[in-house]
Coordinates of N, CA and C in Angstrom, one line a residue:
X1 N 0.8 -1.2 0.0 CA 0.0 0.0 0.0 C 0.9 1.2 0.0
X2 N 0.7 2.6 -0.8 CA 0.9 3.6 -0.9 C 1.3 3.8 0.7
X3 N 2.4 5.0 0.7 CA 2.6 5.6 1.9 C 1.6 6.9 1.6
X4 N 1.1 7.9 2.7 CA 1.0 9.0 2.9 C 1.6 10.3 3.3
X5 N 1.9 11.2 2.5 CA 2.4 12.5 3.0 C 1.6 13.9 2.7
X6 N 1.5 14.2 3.9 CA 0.4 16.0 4.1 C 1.3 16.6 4.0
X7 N 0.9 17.4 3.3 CA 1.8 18.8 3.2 C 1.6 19.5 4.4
X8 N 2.8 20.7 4.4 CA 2.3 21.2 5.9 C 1.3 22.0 5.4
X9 N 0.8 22.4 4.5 CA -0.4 23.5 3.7 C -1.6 22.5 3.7
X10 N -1.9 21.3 3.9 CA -2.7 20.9 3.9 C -3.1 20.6 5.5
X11 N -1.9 20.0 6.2 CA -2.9 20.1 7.5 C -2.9 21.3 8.2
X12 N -1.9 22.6 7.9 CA -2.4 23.8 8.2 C -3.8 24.2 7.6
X13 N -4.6 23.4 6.3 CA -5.9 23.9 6.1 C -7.3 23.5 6.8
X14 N -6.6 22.2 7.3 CA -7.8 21.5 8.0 C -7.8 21.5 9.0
X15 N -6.8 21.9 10.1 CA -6.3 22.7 11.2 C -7.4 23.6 11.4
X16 N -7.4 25.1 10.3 CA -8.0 26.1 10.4 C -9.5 25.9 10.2
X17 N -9.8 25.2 9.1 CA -11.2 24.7 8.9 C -11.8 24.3 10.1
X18 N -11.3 23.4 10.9 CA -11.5 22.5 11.7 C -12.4 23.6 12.8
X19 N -11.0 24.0 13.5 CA -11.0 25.6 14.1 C -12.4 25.9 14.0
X20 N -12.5 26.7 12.9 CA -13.4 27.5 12.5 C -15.0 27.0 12.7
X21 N -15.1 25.6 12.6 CA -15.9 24.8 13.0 C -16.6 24.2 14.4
X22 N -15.8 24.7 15.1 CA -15.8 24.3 16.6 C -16.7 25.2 17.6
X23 N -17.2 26.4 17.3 CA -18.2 27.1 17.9 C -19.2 27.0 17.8
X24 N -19.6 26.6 16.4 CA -20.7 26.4 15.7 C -21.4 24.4 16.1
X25 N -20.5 24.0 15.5 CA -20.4 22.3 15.8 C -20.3 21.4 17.2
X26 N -19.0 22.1 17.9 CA -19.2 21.6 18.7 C -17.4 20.4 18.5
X27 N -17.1 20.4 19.9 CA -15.9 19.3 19.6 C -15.9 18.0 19.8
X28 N -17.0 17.4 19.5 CA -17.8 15.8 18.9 C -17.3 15.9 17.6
X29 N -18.3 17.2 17.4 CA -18.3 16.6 15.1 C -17.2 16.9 15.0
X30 N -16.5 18.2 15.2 CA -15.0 18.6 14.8 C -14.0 17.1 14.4
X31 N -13.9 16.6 15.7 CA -13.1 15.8 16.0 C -13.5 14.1 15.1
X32 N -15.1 14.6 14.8 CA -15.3 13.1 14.2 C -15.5 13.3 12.9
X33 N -15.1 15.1 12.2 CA -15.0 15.3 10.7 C -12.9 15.0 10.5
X34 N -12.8 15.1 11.5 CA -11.1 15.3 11.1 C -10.9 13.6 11.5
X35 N -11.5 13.1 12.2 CA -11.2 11.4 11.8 C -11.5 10.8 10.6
X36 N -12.7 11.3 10.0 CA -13.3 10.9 9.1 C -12.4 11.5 7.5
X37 N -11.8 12.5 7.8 CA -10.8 12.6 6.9 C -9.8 12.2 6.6
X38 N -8.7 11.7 7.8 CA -8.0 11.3 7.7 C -8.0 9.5 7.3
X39 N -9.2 9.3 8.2 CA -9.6 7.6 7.6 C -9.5 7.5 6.3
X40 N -10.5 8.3 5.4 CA -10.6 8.3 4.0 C -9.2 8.0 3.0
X41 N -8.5 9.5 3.5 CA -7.2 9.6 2.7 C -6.2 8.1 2.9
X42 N -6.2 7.8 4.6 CA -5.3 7.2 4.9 C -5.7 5.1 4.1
X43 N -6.8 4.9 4.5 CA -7.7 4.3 4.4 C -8.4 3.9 3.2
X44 N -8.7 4.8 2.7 CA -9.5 4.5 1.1 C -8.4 5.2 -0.1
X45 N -8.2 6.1 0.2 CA -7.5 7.0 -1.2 C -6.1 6.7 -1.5
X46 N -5.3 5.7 -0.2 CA -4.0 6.0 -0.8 C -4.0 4.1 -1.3
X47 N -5.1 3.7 -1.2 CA -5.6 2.2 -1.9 C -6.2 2.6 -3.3
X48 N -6.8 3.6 -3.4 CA -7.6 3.7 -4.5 C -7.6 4.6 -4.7
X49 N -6.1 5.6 -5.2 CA -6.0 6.9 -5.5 C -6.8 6.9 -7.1
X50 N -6.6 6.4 -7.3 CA -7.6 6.8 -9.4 C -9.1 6.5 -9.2
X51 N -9.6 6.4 -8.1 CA -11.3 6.8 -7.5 C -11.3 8.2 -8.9
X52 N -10.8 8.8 -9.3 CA -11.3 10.0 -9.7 C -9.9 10.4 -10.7
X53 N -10.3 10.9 -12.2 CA -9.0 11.3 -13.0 C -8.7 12.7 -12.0
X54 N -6.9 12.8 -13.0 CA -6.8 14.3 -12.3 C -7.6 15.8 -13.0
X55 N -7.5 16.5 -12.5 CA -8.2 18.0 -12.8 C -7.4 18.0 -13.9
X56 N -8.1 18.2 -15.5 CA -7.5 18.9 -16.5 C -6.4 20.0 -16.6
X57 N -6.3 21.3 -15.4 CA -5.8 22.0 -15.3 C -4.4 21.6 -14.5
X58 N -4.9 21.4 -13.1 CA -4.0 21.4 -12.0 C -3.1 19.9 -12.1
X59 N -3.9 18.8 -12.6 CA -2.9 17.3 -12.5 C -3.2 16.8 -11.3
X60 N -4.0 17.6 -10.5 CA -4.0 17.3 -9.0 C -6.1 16.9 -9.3
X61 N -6.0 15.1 -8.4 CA -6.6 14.5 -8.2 C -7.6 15.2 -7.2
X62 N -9.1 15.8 -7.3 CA -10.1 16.4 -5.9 C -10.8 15.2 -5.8
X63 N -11.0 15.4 -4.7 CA -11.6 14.1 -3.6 C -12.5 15.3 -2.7
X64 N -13.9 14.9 -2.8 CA -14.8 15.3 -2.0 C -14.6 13.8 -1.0
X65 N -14.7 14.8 0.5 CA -14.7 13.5 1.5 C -16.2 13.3 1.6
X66 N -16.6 12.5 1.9 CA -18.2 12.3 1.8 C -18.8 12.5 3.3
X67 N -19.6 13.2 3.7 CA -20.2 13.4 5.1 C -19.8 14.6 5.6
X68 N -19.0 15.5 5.2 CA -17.7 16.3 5.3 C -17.6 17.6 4.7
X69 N -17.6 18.6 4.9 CA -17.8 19.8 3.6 C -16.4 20.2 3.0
X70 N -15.2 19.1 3.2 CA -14.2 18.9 2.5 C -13.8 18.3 1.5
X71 N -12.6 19.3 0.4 CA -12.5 18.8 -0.6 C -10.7 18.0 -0.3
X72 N -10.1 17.3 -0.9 CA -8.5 16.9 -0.8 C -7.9 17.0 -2.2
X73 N -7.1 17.7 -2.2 CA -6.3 17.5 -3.4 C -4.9 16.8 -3.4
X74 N -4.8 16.3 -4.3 CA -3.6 15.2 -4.4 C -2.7 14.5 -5.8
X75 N -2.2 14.3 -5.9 CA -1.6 13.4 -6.7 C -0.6 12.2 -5.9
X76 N -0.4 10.9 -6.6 CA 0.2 9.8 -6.1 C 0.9 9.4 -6.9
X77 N 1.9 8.2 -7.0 CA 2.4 7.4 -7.8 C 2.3 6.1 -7.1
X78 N 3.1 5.2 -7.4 CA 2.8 4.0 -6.9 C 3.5 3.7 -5.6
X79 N 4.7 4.4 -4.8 CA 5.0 4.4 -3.8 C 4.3 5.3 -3.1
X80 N 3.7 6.5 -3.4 CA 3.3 7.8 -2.2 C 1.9 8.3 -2.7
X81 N 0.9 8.7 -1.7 CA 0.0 10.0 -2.0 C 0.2 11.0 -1.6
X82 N 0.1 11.7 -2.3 CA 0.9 13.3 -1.6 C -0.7 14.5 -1.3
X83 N -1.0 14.4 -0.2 CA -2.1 15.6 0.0 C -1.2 16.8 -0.3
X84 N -2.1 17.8 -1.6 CA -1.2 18.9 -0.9 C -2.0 19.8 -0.5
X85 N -4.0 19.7 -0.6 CA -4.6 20.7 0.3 C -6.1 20.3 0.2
X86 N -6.8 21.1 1.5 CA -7.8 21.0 2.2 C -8.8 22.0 2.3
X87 N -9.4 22.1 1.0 CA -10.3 23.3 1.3 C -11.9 22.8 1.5
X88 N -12.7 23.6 1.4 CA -14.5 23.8 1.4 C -14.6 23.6 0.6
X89 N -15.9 22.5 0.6 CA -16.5 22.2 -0.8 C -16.8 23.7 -1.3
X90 N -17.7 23.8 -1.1 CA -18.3 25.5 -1.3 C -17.8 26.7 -1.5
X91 N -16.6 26.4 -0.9 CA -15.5 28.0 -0.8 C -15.6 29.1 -2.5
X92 N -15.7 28.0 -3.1 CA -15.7 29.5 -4.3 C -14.3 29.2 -4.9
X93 N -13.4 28.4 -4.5 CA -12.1 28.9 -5.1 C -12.0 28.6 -6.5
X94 N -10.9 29.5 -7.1 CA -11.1 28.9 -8.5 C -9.7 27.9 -8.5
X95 N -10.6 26.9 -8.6 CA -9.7 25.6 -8.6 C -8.6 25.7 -9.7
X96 N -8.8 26.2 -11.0 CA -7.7 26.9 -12.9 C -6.8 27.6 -11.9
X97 N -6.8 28.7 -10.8 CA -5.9 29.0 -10.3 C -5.5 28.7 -9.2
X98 N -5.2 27.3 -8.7 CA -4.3 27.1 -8.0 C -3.4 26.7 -8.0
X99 N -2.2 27.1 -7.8 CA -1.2 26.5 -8.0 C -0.3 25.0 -6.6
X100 N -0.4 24.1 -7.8 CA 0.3 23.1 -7.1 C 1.7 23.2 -6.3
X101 N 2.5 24.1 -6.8 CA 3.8 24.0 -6.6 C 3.4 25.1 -4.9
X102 N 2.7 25.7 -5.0 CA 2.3 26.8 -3.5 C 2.1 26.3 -2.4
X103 N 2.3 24.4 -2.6 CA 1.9 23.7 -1.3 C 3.1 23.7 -0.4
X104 N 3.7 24.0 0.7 CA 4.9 23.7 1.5 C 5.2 22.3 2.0
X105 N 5.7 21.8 2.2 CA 6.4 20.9 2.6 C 7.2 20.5 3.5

């Protein structure tokens, strides 16, 4: 099986998300949306990273986590998945402009 590697830009995003979720939610769901994410990645995606081709633009594989208002972006090869970020389904961003290489490490 694939190894796993987060960028630090990605768990700095789910960090914040997380955060940001905790007044509203409560730290039950917080803590059982950030399990549920990492299960996924760790658990389903780095088994079955081609669940989904990559973005025409970016090369980078999006994964809606299901139950979750999270999206994951990634690419793999056959030794690693590499998360490089963690945004809102919803957020708006324009996915054409983001740049892959902006992830830290």
């Amino acid at each position: 099986m694939r190894t796993v590697r987060y960028s630090v830009t990605a768990r700095d995003q789910l960090r914040e998300l997380l955060a940001a979720g905790l007044p509203r939610f409560g730290p039950r769901v917080v803590a059982e949306k950030r399990d549920l994410v990492y299960d996924t990645i760790d658990n389903f995606l780095a088994r079955f990273p081609a669940t989904k081709k990559p973005h025409a633009t970016l090369g980078l594989v999006i994964y809606p986590i299901t139950d979750t208002p999270f999206l994951v972006l990634y690419d793999y090869d056959n030794a690693e998945l590499r998360v490089l970020f963690v945004l809102l389904k919803g957020a708006g961003t324009r996915l054409d402009d983001l740049d892959p290489a902006s992830a830290e490490w």
